Coordinates of C-alpha atoms in Angstrom, one line a residue:
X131 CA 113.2 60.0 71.2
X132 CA 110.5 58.8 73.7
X133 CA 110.2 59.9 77.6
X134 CA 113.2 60.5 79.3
X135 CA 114.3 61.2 82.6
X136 CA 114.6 64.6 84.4
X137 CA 118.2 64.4 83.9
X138 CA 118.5 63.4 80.5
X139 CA 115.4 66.3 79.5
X140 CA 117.2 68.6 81.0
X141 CA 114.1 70.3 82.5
X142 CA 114.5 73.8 83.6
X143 CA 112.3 76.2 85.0
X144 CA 110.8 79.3 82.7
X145 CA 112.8 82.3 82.7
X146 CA 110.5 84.3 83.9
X147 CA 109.8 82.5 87.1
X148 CA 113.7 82.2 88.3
X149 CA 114.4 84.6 90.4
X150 CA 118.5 85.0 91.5
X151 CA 118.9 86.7 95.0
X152 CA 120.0 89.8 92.9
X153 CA 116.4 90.0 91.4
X154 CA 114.5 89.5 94.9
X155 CA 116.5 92.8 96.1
X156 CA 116.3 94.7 93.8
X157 CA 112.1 93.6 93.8
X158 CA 112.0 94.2 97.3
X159 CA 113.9 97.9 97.2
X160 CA 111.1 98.7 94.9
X161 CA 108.1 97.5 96.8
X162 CA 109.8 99.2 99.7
X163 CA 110.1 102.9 97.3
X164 CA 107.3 102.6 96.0
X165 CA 105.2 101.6 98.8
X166 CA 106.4 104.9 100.9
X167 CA 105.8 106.8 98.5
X168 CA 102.3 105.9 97.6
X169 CA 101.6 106.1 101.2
X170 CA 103.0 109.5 101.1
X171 CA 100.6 110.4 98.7
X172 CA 97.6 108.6 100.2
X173 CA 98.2 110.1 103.4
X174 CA 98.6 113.3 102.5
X175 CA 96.1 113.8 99.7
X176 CA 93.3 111.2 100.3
X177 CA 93.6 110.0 104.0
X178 CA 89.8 109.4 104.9
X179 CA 88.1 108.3 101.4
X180 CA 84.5 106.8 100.9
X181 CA 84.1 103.4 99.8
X182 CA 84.6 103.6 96.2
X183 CA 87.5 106.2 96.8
X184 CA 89.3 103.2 99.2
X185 CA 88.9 100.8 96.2
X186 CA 90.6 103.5 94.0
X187 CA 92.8 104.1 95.9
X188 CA 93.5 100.5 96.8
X189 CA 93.6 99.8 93.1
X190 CA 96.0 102.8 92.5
X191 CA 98.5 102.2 94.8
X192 CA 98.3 98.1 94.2
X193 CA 99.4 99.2 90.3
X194 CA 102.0 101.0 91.0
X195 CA 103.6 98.9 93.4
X196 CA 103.1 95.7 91.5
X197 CA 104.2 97.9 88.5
X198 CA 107.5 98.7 90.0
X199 CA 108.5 95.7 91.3
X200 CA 108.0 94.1 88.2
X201 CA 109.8 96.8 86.1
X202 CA 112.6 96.6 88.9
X203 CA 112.9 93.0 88.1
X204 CA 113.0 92.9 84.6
X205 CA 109.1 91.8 84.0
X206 CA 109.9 88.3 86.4
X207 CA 106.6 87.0 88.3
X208 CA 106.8 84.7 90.9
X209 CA 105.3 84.3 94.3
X210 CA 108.5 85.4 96.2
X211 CA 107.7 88.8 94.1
X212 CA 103.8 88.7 94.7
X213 CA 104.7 88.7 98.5
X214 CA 107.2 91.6 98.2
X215 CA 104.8 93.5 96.1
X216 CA 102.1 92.7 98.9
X217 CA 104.9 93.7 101.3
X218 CA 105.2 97.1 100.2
X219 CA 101.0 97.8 100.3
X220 CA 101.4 97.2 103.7
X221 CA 103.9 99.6 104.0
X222 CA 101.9 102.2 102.0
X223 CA 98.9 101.3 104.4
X224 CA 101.6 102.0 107.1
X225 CA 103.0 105.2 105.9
X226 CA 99.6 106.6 105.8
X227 CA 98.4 105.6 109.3
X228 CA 101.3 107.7 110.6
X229 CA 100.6 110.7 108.3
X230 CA 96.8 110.4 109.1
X231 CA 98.1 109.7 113.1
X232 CA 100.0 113.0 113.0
X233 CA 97.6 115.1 112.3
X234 CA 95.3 113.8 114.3
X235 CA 97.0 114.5 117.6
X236 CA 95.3 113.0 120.1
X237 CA 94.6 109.7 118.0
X238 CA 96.9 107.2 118.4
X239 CA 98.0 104.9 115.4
X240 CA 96.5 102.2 117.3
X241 CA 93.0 104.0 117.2
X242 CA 92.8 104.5 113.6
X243 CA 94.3 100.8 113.0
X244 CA 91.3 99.1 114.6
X245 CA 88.5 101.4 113.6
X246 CA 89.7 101.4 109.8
X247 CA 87.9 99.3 107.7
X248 CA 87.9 101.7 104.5
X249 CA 91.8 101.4 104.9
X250 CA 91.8 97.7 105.1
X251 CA 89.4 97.4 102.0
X252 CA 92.3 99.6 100.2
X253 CA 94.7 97.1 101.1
X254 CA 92.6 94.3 100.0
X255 CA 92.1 95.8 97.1
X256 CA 96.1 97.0 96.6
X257 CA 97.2 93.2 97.0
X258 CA 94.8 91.7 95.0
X259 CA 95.5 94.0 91.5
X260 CA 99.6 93.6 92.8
X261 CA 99.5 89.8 92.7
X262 CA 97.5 90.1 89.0
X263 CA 100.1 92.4 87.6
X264 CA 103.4 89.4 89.3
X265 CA 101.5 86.3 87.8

């Protein structure tokens, strides 16, 4: 009975918080799916939305990205997952740029990078509801 030492306690971290190598793969294969293909989607059926269609958006893709790596990872949270789920927004923002840069021939991906601020409200938005659904 009483205090003991960190030894003697045996003091372990939750479950749901140690993450194994195998876990942060398989976490960061999702973000990495899931991510392309929400950016697949973005680019092709919303490229240019209006303010409150970038939060929706932002909101939509940052569910199911956070969704999937948390699914993919047998509900674990973590920061190592909250950076892999933020990961793969950017990569959805990425995917998108290229679609949008495509068919926009004469705009290079450079171009719609620094003039898009509707885009980087999205990915605000994206990483801030993936980091609520891995805490």
């Amino acid at each position: 009975m009483g205090a003991r030492c960190r030894e003697c306690a045996n003091v372990r971290r939750l479950p749901s918080y140690n993450i194994s190598l195998v876990y942060l793969l398989r976490g960061l294969a999702a973000a990495l799916v899931a991510g392309a293909a929400a950016g697949g989607l973005w680019g092709l059926l919303i490229p240019n939305p209006s303010i409150f269609g970038a939060l929706f958006v932002g909101f939509g893709v940052g569910y199911l990205v956070g969704e999937s790596v948390s699914r993919a990872t047998n509900r674990k949270a973590g920061p190592p997952l909250q950076a892999l789920a933020a990961a793969g927004i950017l990569v959805a923002y990425l995917v998108r740029t290229v679609i949008l840069a495509s068919d926009l021939r004469h705009v290079g991906i450079v171009d719609i990078v620094t003039d898009d601020l509707y885009g980087y409200l999205a990915v605000g938005a994206g990483v801030f509801i993936a980091i609520g659904r891995l805490r």
